[in-house]
PDB file of C-alpha atoms and ligand atoms in Angstrom:
ATOM      1  CA  UNK S   1       0.000   0.000   0.000  1.00  0.00           C
ATOM      2  CA  UNK S   2       2.794   2.410   0.837  1.00  0.00           C
ATOM      3  CA  UNK S   3       3.991   1.940  -2.665  1.00  0.00           C
ATOM      4  CA  UNK S   4       0.818   3.474  -4.073  1.00  0.00           C
ATOM      5  CA  UNK S   5       0.979   6.373  -1.693  1.00  0.00           C
ATOM      6  CA  UNK S   6       4.611   6.810  -2.600  1.00  0.00           C
ATOM      7  CA  UNK S   7       3.773   6.830  -6.300  1.00  0.00           C
ATOM      8  CA  UNK S   8       1.004   9.320  -5.762  1.00  0.00           C
ATOM      9  CA  UNK S   9       3.330  11.596  -3.828  1.00  0.00           C
ATOM     10  CA  UNK S  10       5.835  11.457  -6.649  1.00  0.00           C
ATOM     11  CA  UNK S  11       3.213  12.477  -9.144  1.00  0.00           C
ATOM     12  CA  UNK S  12       1.386  15.095  -7.172  1.00  0.00           C
ATOM     13  CA  UNK S  13       4.100  16.588  -5.064  1.00  0.00           C
ATOM     14  CA  UNK S  14       7.448  16.223  -6.774  1.00  0.00           C
ATOM     15  CA  UNK S  15       5.885  17.135 -10.082  1.00  0.00           C
ATOM     16  CA  UNK S  16       4.429  20.258  -8.533  1.00  0.00           C
ATOM     17  CA  UNK S  17       7.767  21.676  -7.522  1.00  0.00           C
ATOM     18  CA  UNK S  18       9.779  22.363 -10.609  1.00  0.00           C
ATOM     19  CA  UNK S  19      13.277  23.637 -10.071  1.00  0.00           C
ATOM     20  CA  UNK S  20      12.514  26.903 -11.748  1.00  0.00           C
ATOM     21  CA  UNK S  21      15.154  29.593 -11.760  1.00  0.00           C
ATOM     22  CA  UNK S  22      12.660  32.321 -10.992  1.00  0.00           C
ATOM     23  CA  UNK S  23      10.133  32.103  -8.199  1.00  0.00           C
ATOM     24  CA  UNK S  24       7.242  32.124 -10.663  1.00  0.00           C
ATOM     25  CA  UNK S  25       5.158  28.984 -10.490  1.00  0.00           C
ATOM     26  CA  UNK S  26       5.210  27.462 -13.988  1.00  0.00           C
ATOM     27  CA  UNK S  27       2.600  24.841 -13.215  1.00  0.00           C
ATOM     28  CA  UNK S  28       0.137  27.380 -11.886  1.00  0.00           C
ATOM     29  CA  UNK S  29       0.776  29.786 -14.761  1.00  0.00           C
ATOM     30  CA  UNK S  30       0.299  27.000 -17.297  1.00  0.00           C
ATOM     31  CA  UNK S  31      -3.103  26.273 -15.776  1.00  0.00           C
ATOM     32  CA  UNK S  32      -4.061  29.932 -15.728  1.00  0.00           C
ATOM     33  CA  UNK S  33      -2.807  30.978 -19.134  1.00  0.00           C
ATOM     34  CA  UNK S  34      -2.865  27.914 -21.361  1.00  0.00           C
ATOM     35  CA  UNK S  35      -5.318  25.276 -20.105  1.00  0.00           C
ATOM     36  CA  UNK S  36      -8.303  27.082 -21.602  1.00  0.00           C
ATOM     37  CA  UNK S  37      -7.200  25.639 -24.959  1.00  0.00           C
ATOM     38  CA  UNK S  38      -4.534  23.009 -24.198  1.00  0.00           C
ATOM     39  CA  UNK S  39      -5.456  20.056 -21.987  1.00  0.00           C
ATOM     40  CA  UNK S  40      -2.756  19.856 -19.313  1.00  0.00           C
ATOM     41  CA  UNK S  41      -3.380  16.394 -17.870  1.00  0.00           C
ATOM     42  CA  UNK S  42      -0.768  13.678 -17.902  1.00  0.00           C
ATOM     43  CA  UNK S  43      -1.740  11.396 -19.580  1.00  0.00           C
ATOM     44  CA  UNK S  44      -3.753  13.951 -21.544  1.00  0.00           C
ATOM     45  CA  UNK S  45      -7.485  13.875 -22.023  1.00  0.00           C
ATOM     46  CA  UNK S  46      -8.570  14.436 -25.586  1.00  0.00           C
ATOM     47  CA  UNK S  47     -11.931  15.762 -26.683  1.00  0.00           C
ATOM     48  CA  UNK S  48     -13.882  15.699 -29.919  1.00  0.00           C
ATOM     49  CA  UNK S  49     -13.938  19.464 -30.303  1.00  0.00           C
ATOM     50  CA  UNK S  50     -10.737  20.374 -28.472  1.00  0.00           C
ATOM     51  CA  UNK S  51      -9.358  23.810 -29.256  1.00  0.00           C
ATOM     52  CA  UNK S  52      -5.695  22.837 -29.323  1.00  0.00           C
ATOM     53  CA  UNK S  53      -3.410  19.831 -29.041  1.00  0.00           C
ATOM     54  CA  UNK S  54      -2.875  18.614 -25.448  1.00  0.00           C
ATOM     55  CA  UNK S  55       0.156  20.237 -23.799  1.00  0.00           C
ATOM     56  CA  UNK S  56       1.919  16.890 -23.506  1.00  0.00           C
ATOM     57  CA  UNK S  57       1.750  16.520 -27.291  1.00  0.00           C
ATOM     58  CA  UNK S  58       3.080  20.046 -27.724  1.00  0.00           C
ATOM     59  CA  UNK S  59       6.008  19.395 -25.373  1.00  0.00           C
ATOM     60  CA  UNK S  60       6.902  16.035 -26.971  1.00  0.00           C
ATOM     61  CA  UNK S  61       6.546  17.525 -30.394  1.00  0.00           C
ATOM     62  CA  UNK S  62       8.833  20.474 -29.824  1.00  0.00           C
ATOM     63  CA  UNK S  63      11.480  18.317 -28.166  1.00  0.00           C
ATOM     64  CA  UNK S  64      11.392  15.981 -31.177  1.00  0.00           C
ATOM     65  CA  UNK S  65      11.638  18.655 -33.824  1.00  0.00           C
ATOM     66  CA  UNK S  66      13.735  21.416 -32.309  1.00  0.00           C
ATOM     67  CA  UNK S  67      17.135  21.765 -33.912  1.00  0.00           C
ATOM     68  CA  UNK S  68      19.979  21.839 -31.433  1.00  0.00           C
ATOM     69  CA  UNK S  69      23.695  21.168 -31.659  1.00  0.00           C
ATOM     70  CA  UNK S  70      23.620  18.830 -28.667  1.00  0.00           C
ATOM     71  CA  UNK S  71      21.181  17.044 -26.383  1.00  0.00           C
ATOM     72  CA  UNK S  72      21.904  19.464 -23.518  1.00  0.00           C
ATOM     73  CA  UNK S  73      21.134  22.410 -25.781  1.00  0.00           C
ATOM     74  CA  UNK S  74      17.695  21.052 -26.637  1.00  0.00           C
ATOM     75  CA  UNK S  75      15.697  22.238 -23.636  1.00  0.00           C
ATOM     76  CA  UNK S  76      17.034  25.825 -23.653  1.00  0.00           C
ATOM     77  CA  UNK S  77      16.248  25.975 -27.391  1.00  0.00           C
ATOM     78  CA  UNK S  78      12.799  24.524 -26.823  1.00  0.00           C
ATOM     79  CA  UNK S  79      12.133  27.073 -24.058  1.00  0.00           C
ATOM     80  CA  UNK S  80      13.150  29.878 -26.437  1.00  0.00           C
ATOM     81  CA  UNK S  81      10.819  28.466 -29.091  1.00  0.00           C
ATOM     82  CA  UNK S  82       7.839  28.524 -26.716  1.00  0.00           C
ATOM     83  CA  UNK S  83       8.640  32.062 -25.525  1.00  0.00           C
ATOM     84  CA  UNK S  84       8.606  33.253 -29.123  1.00  0.00           C
ATOM     85  CA  UNK S  85       5.773  31.118 -30.467  1.00  0.00           C
ATOM     86  CA  UNK S  86       3.193  32.118 -27.883  1.00  0.00           C
ATOM     87  CA  UNK S  87       3.481  35.803 -28.744  1.00  0.00           C
ATOM     88  CA  UNK S  88       4.359  35.397 -32.455  1.00  0.00           C
ATOM     89  CA  UNK S  89       2.651  32.245 -33.661  1.00  0.00           C
ATOM     90  CA  UNK S  90       2.523  31.378 -37.360  1.00  0.00           C
ATOM     91  CA  UNK S  91       1.742  28.420 -39.584  1.00  0.00           C
ATOM     92  CA  UNK S  92       5.305  28.352 -40.886  1.00  0.00           C
ATOM     93  CA  UNK S  93       6.884  28.225 -37.416  1.00  0.00           C
ATOM     94  CA  UNK S  94       4.479  25.650 -35.989  1.00  0.00           C
ATOM     95  CA  UNK S  95       5.708  22.068 -35.692  1.00  0.00           C
ATOM     96  CA  UNK S  96       2.113  20.921 -35.933  1.00  0.00           C
ATOM     97  CA  UNK S  97       1.449  18.807 -39.024  1.00  0.00           C
ATOM     98  CA  UNK S  98      -0.613  20.453 -41.769  1.00  0.00           C
ATOM     99  CA  UNK S  99      -3.700  18.381 -41.067  1.00  0.00           C
ATOM    100  CA  UNK S 100      -3.817  19.379 -37.383  1.00  0.00           C
ATOM    101  CA  UNK S 101      -3.030  22.979 -38.197  1.00  0.00           C
ATOM    102  CA  UNK S 102      -6.056  23.021 -40.465  1.00  0.00           C
ATOM    103  CA  UNK S 103      -8.273  21.492 -37.794  1.00  0.00           C
ATOM    104  CA  UNK S 104      -7.146  23.745 -34.960  1.00  0.00           C
ATOM    105  CA  UNK S 105      -6.174  26.860 -36.864  1.00  0.00           C
ATOM    106  CA  UNK S 106      -2.995  28.735 -35.920  1.00  0.00           C
ATOM    107  CA  UNK S 107      -2.804  29.592 -32.231  1.00  0.00           C
ATOM    108  CA  UNK S 108      -4.028  33.130 -31.511  1.00  0.00           C
ATOM    109  CA  UNK S 109      -1.158  35.288 -30.238  1.00  0.00           C
ATOM    110  CA  UNK S 110      -1.172  35.598 -26.452  1.00  0.00           C
ATOM    111  CA  UNK S 111       0.698  38.900 -26.582  1.00  0.00           C
ATOM    112  CA  UNK S 112      -0.262  41.074 -23.608  1.00  0.00           C
ATOM    113  CA  UNK S 113      -1.759  38.110 -21.757  1.00  0.00           C
ATOM    114  CA  UNK S 114       1.497  36.577 -20.602  1.00  0.00           C
ATOM    115  CA  UNK S 115       4.951  38.075 -19.942  1.00  0.00           C
ATOM    116  CA  UNK S 116       8.260  36.664 -21.174  1.00  0.00           C
ATOM    117  CA  UNK S 117       9.261  35.792 -17.591  1.00  0.00           C
ATOM    118  CA  UNK S 118       6.005  33.949 -17.084  1.00  0.00           C
ATOM    119  CA  UNK S 119       6.489  32.136 -20.375  1.00  0.00           C
ATOM    120  CA  UNK S 120       9.955  31.064 -19.362  1.00  0.00           C
ATOM    121  CA  UNK S 121       8.589  29.570 -16.143  1.00  0.00           C
ATOM    122  CA  UNK S 122       5.764  27.882 -18.069  1.00  0.00           C
ATOM    123  CA  UNK S 123       8.098  26.440 -20.701  1.00  0.00           C
ATOM    124  CA  UNK S 124      10.626  25.186 -18.154  1.00  0.00           C
ATOM    125  CA  UNK S 125       7.831  23.471 -16.289  1.00  0.00           C
ATOM    126  CA  UNK S 126       6.461  21.980 -19.533  1.00  0.00           C
ATOM    127  CA  UNK S 127       9.710  20.285 -20.496  1.00  0.00           C
ATOM    128  CA  UNK S 128      10.343  19.096 -16.971  1.00  0.00           C
ATOM    129  CA  UNK S 129       6.862  17.730 -16.362  1.00  0.00           C
ATOM    130  CA  UNK S 130       5.765  16.342 -19.736  1.00  0.00           C
ATOM    131  CA  UNK S 131       8.394  13.632 -20.077  1.00  0.00           C
ATOM    132  CA  UNK S 132       8.192   9.996 -21.118  1.00  0.00           C
ATOM    133  CA  UNK S 133       9.318   9.079 -17.627  1.00  0.00           C
ATOM    134  CA  UNK S 134       6.473  10.955 -15.921  1.00  0.00           C
ATOM    135  CA  UNK S 135       3.993   9.674 -18.488  1.00  0.00           C
ATOM    136  CA  UNK S 136       5.024   6.079 -17.858  1.00  0.00           C
ATOM    137  CA  UNK S 137       4.791   6.578 -14.093  1.00  0.00           C
ATOM    138  CA  UNK S 138       1.348   8.156 -14.444  1.00  0.00           C
ATOM    139  CA  UNK S 139       0.093   5.349 -16.677  1.00  0.00           C
ATOM    140  CA  UNK S 140       1.569   2.774 -14.365  1.00  0.00           C
ATOM    141  CA  UNK S 141      -0.215   4.352 -11.406  1.00  0.00           C
ATOM    142  CA  UNK S 142      -3.458   4.538 -13.400  1.00  0.00           C
ATOM    143  CA  UNK S 143      -3.204   0.833 -14.230  1.00  0.00           C
ATOM    144  CA  UNK S 144      -2.615  -0.048 -10.590  1.00  0.00           C
ATOM    145  CA  UNK S 145      -5.536   2.085  -9.514  1.00  0.00           C
ATOM    146  CA  UNK S 146      -7.779   0.518 -12.153  1.00  0.00           C
ATOM    147  CA  UNK S 147      -6.833  -2.936 -10.932  1.00  0.00           C
ATOM    148  CA  UNK S 148      -7.896  -2.110  -7.351  1.00  0.00           C
ATOM    149  CA  UNK S 149     -11.373  -2.656  -5.928  1.00  0.00           C
ATOM    150  CA  UNK S 150     -13.255   0.628  -6.201  1.00  0.00           C
ATOM    151  CA  UNK S 151     -13.608   0.915  -2.419  1.00  0.00           C
ATOM    152  CA  UNK S 152      -9.862   0.826  -1.988  1.00  0.00           C
ATOM    153  CA  UNK S 153      -9.414   3.483  -4.643  1.00  0.00           C
ATOM    154  CA  UNK S 154     -11.847   5.751  -2.795  1.00  0.00           C
ATOM    155  CA  UNK S 155     -10.006   5.106   0.473  1.00  0.00           C
ATOM    156  CA  UNK S 156      -6.746   6.028  -1.192  1.00  0.00           C
ATOM    157  CA  UNK S 157      -8.172   9.153  -2.761  1.00  0.00           C
ATOM    158  CA  UNK S 158      -9.506  10.453   0.550  1.00  0.00           C
ATOM    159  CA  UNK S 159      -6.424   9.597   2.589  1.00  0.00           C
ATOM    160  CA  UNK S 160      -8.206   7.068   4.813  1.00  0.00           C
ATOM    161  CA  UNK S 161      -5.065   4.984   4.536  1.00  0.00           C
ATOM    162  CA  UNK S 162      -2.948   7.609   6.226  1.00  0.00           C
ATOM    163  CA  UNK S 163      -4.777   6.712   9.475  1.00  0.00           C
ATOM    164  CA  UNK S 164      -5.981   3.153   8.817  1.00  0.00           C
ATOM    165  CA  UNK S 165      -4.186   0.156   7.496  1.00  0.00           C
ATOM    166  CA  UNK S 166      -6.027  -2.942   6.347  1.00  0.00           C
ATOM    167  CA  UNK S 167      -4.546  -5.323   8.883  1.00  0.00           C
ATOM    168  CA  UNK S 168      -2.554  -3.209  11.322  1.00  0.00           C
ATOM    169  CA  UNK S 169      -3.467  -0.445  13.743  1.00  0.00           C
ATOM    170  CA  UNK S 170      -2.224   2.989  12.858  1.00  0.00           C
ATOM    171  CA  UNK S 171      -3.809   6.232  14.117  1.00  0.00           C
ATOM    172  CA  UNK S 172      -7.152   4.423  14.070  1.00  0.00           C
ATOM    173  CA  UNK S 173      -8.111   0.756  14.275  1.00  0.00           C
ATOM    174  CA  UNK S 174      -7.299  -1.499  11.301  1.00  0.00           C
ATOM    175  CA  UNK S 175     -10.049  -2.041   8.762  1.00  0.00           C
ATOM    176  CA  UNK S 176      -9.935  -5.734   9.739  1.00  0.00           C
ATOM    177  CA  UNK S 177     -10.954  -4.863  13.303  1.00  0.00           C
ATOM    178  CA  UNK S 178     -13.626  -2.433  12.133  1.00  0.00           C
ATOM    179  CA  UNK S 179     -14.977  -5.079   9.765  1.00  0.00           C
ATOM    180  CA  UNK S 180     -15.141  -7.630  12.576  1.00  0.00           C
ATOM    181  CA  UNK S 181     -17.083  -5.276  14.800  1.00  0.00           C
ATOM    182  CA  UNK S 182     -19.560  -4.124  12.153  1.00  0.00           C
ATOM    183  CA  UNK S 183     -19.744  -7.073   9.823  1.00  0.00           C
ATOM    184  CA  UNK S 184     -23.535  -7.196   9.909  1.00  0.00           C
ATOM    185  CA  UNK S 185     -23.890  -3.460  10.120  1.00  0.00           C
ATOM    186  CA  UNK S 186     -22.670  -1.675   7.037  1.00  0.00           C
ATOM    187  CA  UNK S 187     -25.009   1.221   7.837  1.00  0.00           C
ATOM    188  CA  UNK S 188     -23.026   1.929  11.002  1.00  0.00           C
ATOM    189  CA  UNK S 189     -19.766   2.005   9.065  1.00  0.00           C
ATOM    190  CA  UNK S 190     -21.312   4.437   6.589  1.00  0.00           C
ATOM    191  CA  UNK S 191     -22.694   6.624   9.399  1.00  0.00           C
ATOM    192  CA  UNK S 192     -19.272   6.926  11.018  1.00  0.00           C
ATOM    193  CA  UNK S 193     -17.582   7.799   7.747  1.00  0.00           C
ATOM    194  CA  UNK S 194     -20.216  10.451   7.181  1.00  0.00           C
ATOM    195  CA  UNK S 195     -20.323  11.938  10.686  1.00  0.00           C
ATOM    196  CA  UNK S 196     -16.970  10.946  12.168  1.00  0.00           C
ATOM    197  CA  UNK S 197     -16.476   8.990  15.359  1.00  0.00           C
ATOM    198  CA  UNK S 198     -14.934   9.376  18.799  1.00  0.00           C
ATOM    199  CA  UNK S 199     -14.472   7.330  21.963  1.00  0.00           C
ATOM    200  CA  UNK S 200     -15.787   4.115  20.462  1.00  0.00           C
ATOM    201  CA  UNK S 201     -12.357   2.532  20.323  1.00  0.00           C
ATOM    202  CA  UNK S 202      -9.951   2.168  23.228  1.00  0.00           C
ATOM    203  CA  UNK S 203      -6.217   2.306  22.781  1.00  0.00           C
ATOM    204  CA  UNK S 204      -5.973   4.887  20.044  1.00  0.00           C
ATOM    205  CA  UNK S 205      -4.995   7.806  22.301  1.00  0.00           C
ATOM    206  CA  UNK S 206      -8.501   9.224  22.060  1.00  0.00           C
ATOM    207  CA  UNK S 207      -7.828  10.159  18.453  1.00  0.00           C
ATOM    208  CA  UNK S 208     -10.898  11.288  16.564  1.00  0.00           C
ATOM    209  CA  UNK S 209     -12.227  10.019  13.289  1.00  0.00           C
ATOM    210  CA  UNK S 210     -12.993  13.095  11.126  1.00  0.00           C
ATOM    211  CA  UNK S 211     -16.345  13.446   9.341  1.00  0.00           C
ATOM    212  CA  UNK S 212     -16.309  12.906   5.572  1.00  0.00           C
ATOM    213  CA  UNK S 213     -19.965  13.543   4.760  1.00  0.00           C
ATOM    214  CA  UNK S 214     -19.141  16.816   3.043  1.00  0.00           C
ATOM    215  CA  UNK S 215     -16.298  15.407   0.998  1.00  0.00           C
ATOM    216  CA  UNK S 216     -17.463  12.016  -0.225  1.00  0.00           C
ATOM    217  CA  UNK S 217     -20.688  11.311  -2.133  1.00  0.00           C
ATOM    218  CA  UNK S 218     -23.240   8.929  -0.597  1.00  0.00           C
ATOM    219  CA  UNK S 219     -22.621   6.411  -3.361  1.00  0.00           C
ATOM    220  CA  UNK S 220     -18.907   6.412  -2.714  1.00  0.00           C
ATOM    221  CA  UNK S 221     -19.474   6.107   1.048  1.00  0.00           C
ATOM    222  CA  UNK S 222     -21.607   3.059   0.402  1.00  0.00           C
ATOM    223  CA  UNK S 223     -18.971   1.468  -1.843  1.00  0.00           C
ATOM    224  CA  UNK S 224     -16.309   2.290   0.736  1.00  0.00           C
ATOM    225  CA  UNK S 225     -18.361   0.811   3.594  1.00  0.00           C
ATOM    226  CA  UNK S 226     -19.028  -2.432   1.751  1.00  0.00           C
ATOM    227  CA  UNK S 227     -15.359  -2.738   0.922  1.00  0.00           C
ATOM    228  CA  UNK S 228     -14.343  -2.183   4.580  1.00  0.00           C
ATOM    229  CA  UNK S 229     -16.924  -4.706   5.794  1.00  0.00           C
ATOM    230  CA  UNK S 230     -15.330  -7.343   3.582  1.00  0.00           C
ATOM    231  CA  UNK S 231     -11.800  -6.729   4.836  1.00  0.00           C
ATOM    232  CA  UNK S 232     -12.036  -9.141   7.764  1.00  0.00           C
TER     233      UNK S 232
HETATM  234  C1  HEC T   1      -6.953  30.454 -27.459  1.00  0.00           C
HETATM  235  C2  HEC T   1      -6.417  29.116 -27.453  1.00  0.00           C
HETATM  236  C3  HEC T   1      -4.968  28.934 -27.040  1.00  0.00           C
HETATM  237  C4  HEC T   1      -4.340  29.391 -25.890  1.00  0.00           C
HETATM  238  C5  HEC T   1      -4.926  30.252 -24.766  1.00  0.00           C
HETATM  239  C6  HEC T   1      -3.000  28.867 -25.937  1.00  0.00           C
HETATM  240  N1  HEC T   1      -2.813  28.141 -27.088  1.00  0.00           N
HETATM  241 FE1  HEC T   1      -1.074  27.264 -27.709  1.00  0.00          FE
HETATM  242  N2  HEC T   1      -1.956  26.611 -29.397  1.00  0.00           N
HETATM  243  C7  HEC T   1      -3.277  26.777 -29.715  1.00  0.00           C
HETATM  244  C8  HEC T   1      -3.546  26.110 -30.979  1.00  0.00           C
HETATM  245  C9  HEC T   1      -4.879  26.061 -31.676  1.00  0.00           C
HETATM  246  C10 HEC T   1      -2.349  25.493 -31.397  1.00  0.00           C
HETATM  247  C11 HEC T   1      -2.123  24.574 -32.608  1.00  0.00           C
HETATM  248  C12 HEC T   1      -1.836  25.332 -33.848  1.00  0.00           C
HETATM  249  C13 HEC T   1      -0.477  25.933 -33.838  1.00  0.00           C
HETATM  250  O1  HEC T   1       0.510  25.207 -33.759  1.00  0.00           O
HETATM  251  O2  HEC T   1      -0.421  27.176 -33.880  1.00  0.00           O
HETATM  252  C14 HEC T   1      -1.358  25.862 -30.387  1.00  0.00           C
HETATM  253  C15 HEC T   1      -0.015  25.541 -30.469  1.00  0.00           C
HETATM  254  C16 HEC T   1       0.944  25.860 -29.535  1.00  0.00           C
HETATM  255  C17 HEC T   1       2.356  25.640 -29.678  1.00  0.00           C
HETATM  256  C18 HEC T   1       3.076  25.101 -30.915  1.00  0.00           C
HETATM  257  C19 HEC T   1       2.966  23.594 -30.986  1.00  0.00           C
HETATM  258  C20 HEC T   1       3.801  22.975 -32.070  1.00  0.00           C
HETATM  259  O3  HEC T   1       3.733  21.749 -32.157  1.00  0.00           O
HETATM  260  O4  HEC T   1       4.486  23.659 -32.834  1.00  0.00           O
HETATM  261  C21 HEC T   1       2.941  26.049 -28.518  1.00  0.00           C
HETATM  262  C22 HEC T   1       4.414  26.026 -28.168  1.00  0.00           C
HETATM  263  C23 HEC T   1       1.903  26.536 -27.648  1.00  0.00           C
HETATM  264  N3  HEC T   1       0.685  26.419 -28.299  1.00  0.00           N
HETATM  265  C24 HEC T   1       2.091  26.982 -26.358  1.00  0.00           C
HETATM  266  C25 HEC T   1       1.099  27.604 -25.599  1.00  0.00           C
HETATM  267  C26 HEC T   1       1.337  28.133 -24.273  1.00  0.00           C
HETATM  268  C27 HEC T   1       2.632  28.009 -23.506  1.00  0.00           C
HETATM  269  C28 HEC T   1       0.171  28.720 -23.882  1.00  0.00           C
HETATM  270  C29 HEC T   1      -0.102  29.469 -22.581  1.00  0.00           C
HETATM  271  C30 HEC T   1       0.762  30.595 -22.334  1.00  0.00           C
HETATM  272  C31 HEC T   1      -0.788  28.566 -24.954  1.00  0.00           C
HETATM  273  N4  HEC T   1      -0.183  27.872 -25.977  1.00  0.00           N
HETATM  274  C32 HEC T   1      -2.059  29.098 -24.943  1.00  0.00           C
HETATM  275  C33 HEC T   1      -4.216  27.489 -28.995  1.00  0.00           C
HETATM  276  C34 HEC T   1      -3.988  28.143 -27.780  1.00  0.00           C
HETATM  277  C1  HEC T   2      -6.936  11.547  10.985  1.00  0.00           C
HETATM  278  C2  HEC T   2      -7.017  10.110  11.059  1.00  0.00           C
HETATM  279  C3  HEC T   2      -8.167   9.410  10.388  1.00  0.00           C
HETATM  280  C4  HEC T   2      -8.540   9.490   9.063  1.00  0.00           C
HETATM  281  C5  HEC T   2      -7.972  10.376   7.967  1.00  0.00           C
HETATM  282  C6  HEC T   2      -9.609   8.522   8.896  1.00  0.00           C
HETATM  283  N1  HEC T   2      -9.870   7.905  10.077  1.00  0.00           N
HETATM  284 FE1  HEC T   2     -11.284   6.488  10.403  1.00  0.00          FE
HETATM  285  N2  HEC T   2     -10.836   6.489  12.402  1.00  0.00           N
HETATM  286  C7  HEC T   2      -9.832   7.211  12.980  1.00  0.00           C
HETATM  287  C8  HEC T   2      -9.860   6.986  14.419  1.00  0.00           C
HETATM  288  C9  HEC T   2      -8.902   7.576  15.427  1.00  0.00           C
HETATM  289  C10 HEC T   2     -10.943   6.108  14.656  1.00  0.00           C
HETATM  290  C11 HEC T   2     -11.435   5.623  16.010  1.00  0.00           C
HETATM  291  C12 HEC T   2     -12.448   6.649  16.495  1.00  0.00           C
HETATM  292  C13 HEC T   2     -13.214   6.190  17.736  1.00  0.00           C
HETATM  293  O1  HEC T   2     -12.579   5.856  18.728  1.00  0.00           O
HETATM  294  O2  HEC T   2     -14.455   6.222  17.657  1.00  0.00           O
HETATM  295  C14 HEC T   2     -11.519   5.805  13.355  1.00  0.00           C
HETATM  296  C15 HEC T   2     -12.606   4.987  13.172  1.00  0.00           C
HETATM  297  C16 HEC T   2     -13.138   4.638  11.941  1.00  0.00           C
HETATM  298  C17 HEC T   2     -14.276   3.769  11.753  1.00  0.00           C
HETATM  299  C18 HEC T   2     -15.072   3.086  12.857  1.00  0.00           C
HETATM  300  C19 HEC T   2     -16.042   4.055  13.458  1.00  0.00           C
HETATM  301  C20 HEC T   2     -16.997   3.406  14.430  1.00  0.00           C
HETATM  302  O3  HEC T   2     -18.189   3.751  14.348  1.00  0.00           O
HETATM  303  O4  HEC T   2     -16.584   2.567  15.227  1.00  0.00           O
HETATM  304  C21 HEC T   2     -14.483   3.663  10.400  1.00  0.00           C
HETATM  305  C22 HEC T   2     -15.549   2.878   9.688  1.00  0.00           C
HETATM  306  C23 HEC T   2     -13.472   4.488   9.765  1.00  0.00           C
HETATM  307  N3  HEC T   2     -12.688   5.085  10.720  1.00  0.00           N
HETATM  308  C24 HEC T   2     -13.344   4.640   8.394  1.00  0.00           C
HETATM  309  C25 HEC T   2     -12.562   5.615   7.797  1.00  0.00           C
HETATM  310  C26 HEC T   2     -12.587   5.925   6.396  1.00  0.00           C
HETATM  311  C27 HEC T   2     -13.406   5.191   5.351  1.00  0.00           C
HETATM  312  C28 HEC T   2     -11.746   6.980   6.198  1.00  0.00           C
HETATM  313  C29 HEC T   2     -11.491   7.759   4.913  1.00  0.00           C
HETATM  314  C30 HEC T   2     -12.664   8.304   4.278  1.00  0.00           C
HETATM  315  C31 HEC T   2     -11.152   7.289   7.485  1.00  0.00           C
HETATM  316  N4  HEC T   2     -11.670   6.450   8.422  1.00  0.00           N
HETATM  317  C32 HEC T   2     -10.226   8.300   7.687  1.00  0.00           C
HETATM  318  C33 HEC T   2      -8.931   8.028  12.341  1.00  0.00           C
HETATM  319  C34 HEC T   2      -9.011   8.417  11.004  1.00  0.00           C
END
């Protein structure tokens, strides 16, 4: 289980802290200034009537096509390309194939909407984040998540597993113990997830179970409760 949490941390935390030279946040700026047209997920989501190629495709594309004297010169060149392209886009400069260019149309210039410093931070983040390595890790994680029972996925998503382990006590009792106590009473499990719980369990330093009713849908709470009840 720790492995999943570890993987998630890599994706959501490490990836969020690019070693940018400035203190501008490239990830945040990318969301603000570019995600209206470019999908920024990794792996990307594609839509029927998308306005632009997904940012991952753009990053891969530029890295493939940019001319540089050496491998180490590639990223700085690619960053320069982005800084120029966003304010001075044109069909002749674009690395997009003709077919896609026709479908999307040339990107409207973002002059005045984004500064060169901001663009540098955005571009540095792009080439650091949209890599084959991060894509593989993200797909790998997605496959692992898909292979899990849905209840476990929900538990992972809402950090239940930072306080509960399946078969060992942590901050709260193990799900095995909870399942034993409430085997015939899934409604009680659901109630406690919804409203929280306190003082029902001895030996957990009077720690309190927070309420999740506001954060998790009723359907998901039901799935979660059934999954816990089975973990005896
Ligand atoms: C209004 C929609 C829109 C916004 C906002 C937008 N783009 Fe684009 N962008 C496009 C379209 C459409 C294309 C594909 C056609 C082309 O290459 O010009 C594109 C292409 C690009 C390309 C060239 C891709 C290639 O393969 O040559 C780069 C680089 C790029 N965008 C970066 C950005 C960045 C960085 C931002 C945010 C600062 C951004 N774009 C914001 C619509 C947009
Ligand atoms: C901050 C730590 C923490 C988190 C996060 C947490 N729990 Fe708990 N949980 C506890 C503690 C402590 C108890 C024991 C409370 C008590 O003594 O009543 C508990 C008890 C429970 C119980 C038994 C309640 C009862 O009625 O006996 C269930 C079921 C449960 N947790 C499920 C979950 C689920 C599902 C999640 C995620 C949505 C979750 N917990 C997240 C700490 C936590």
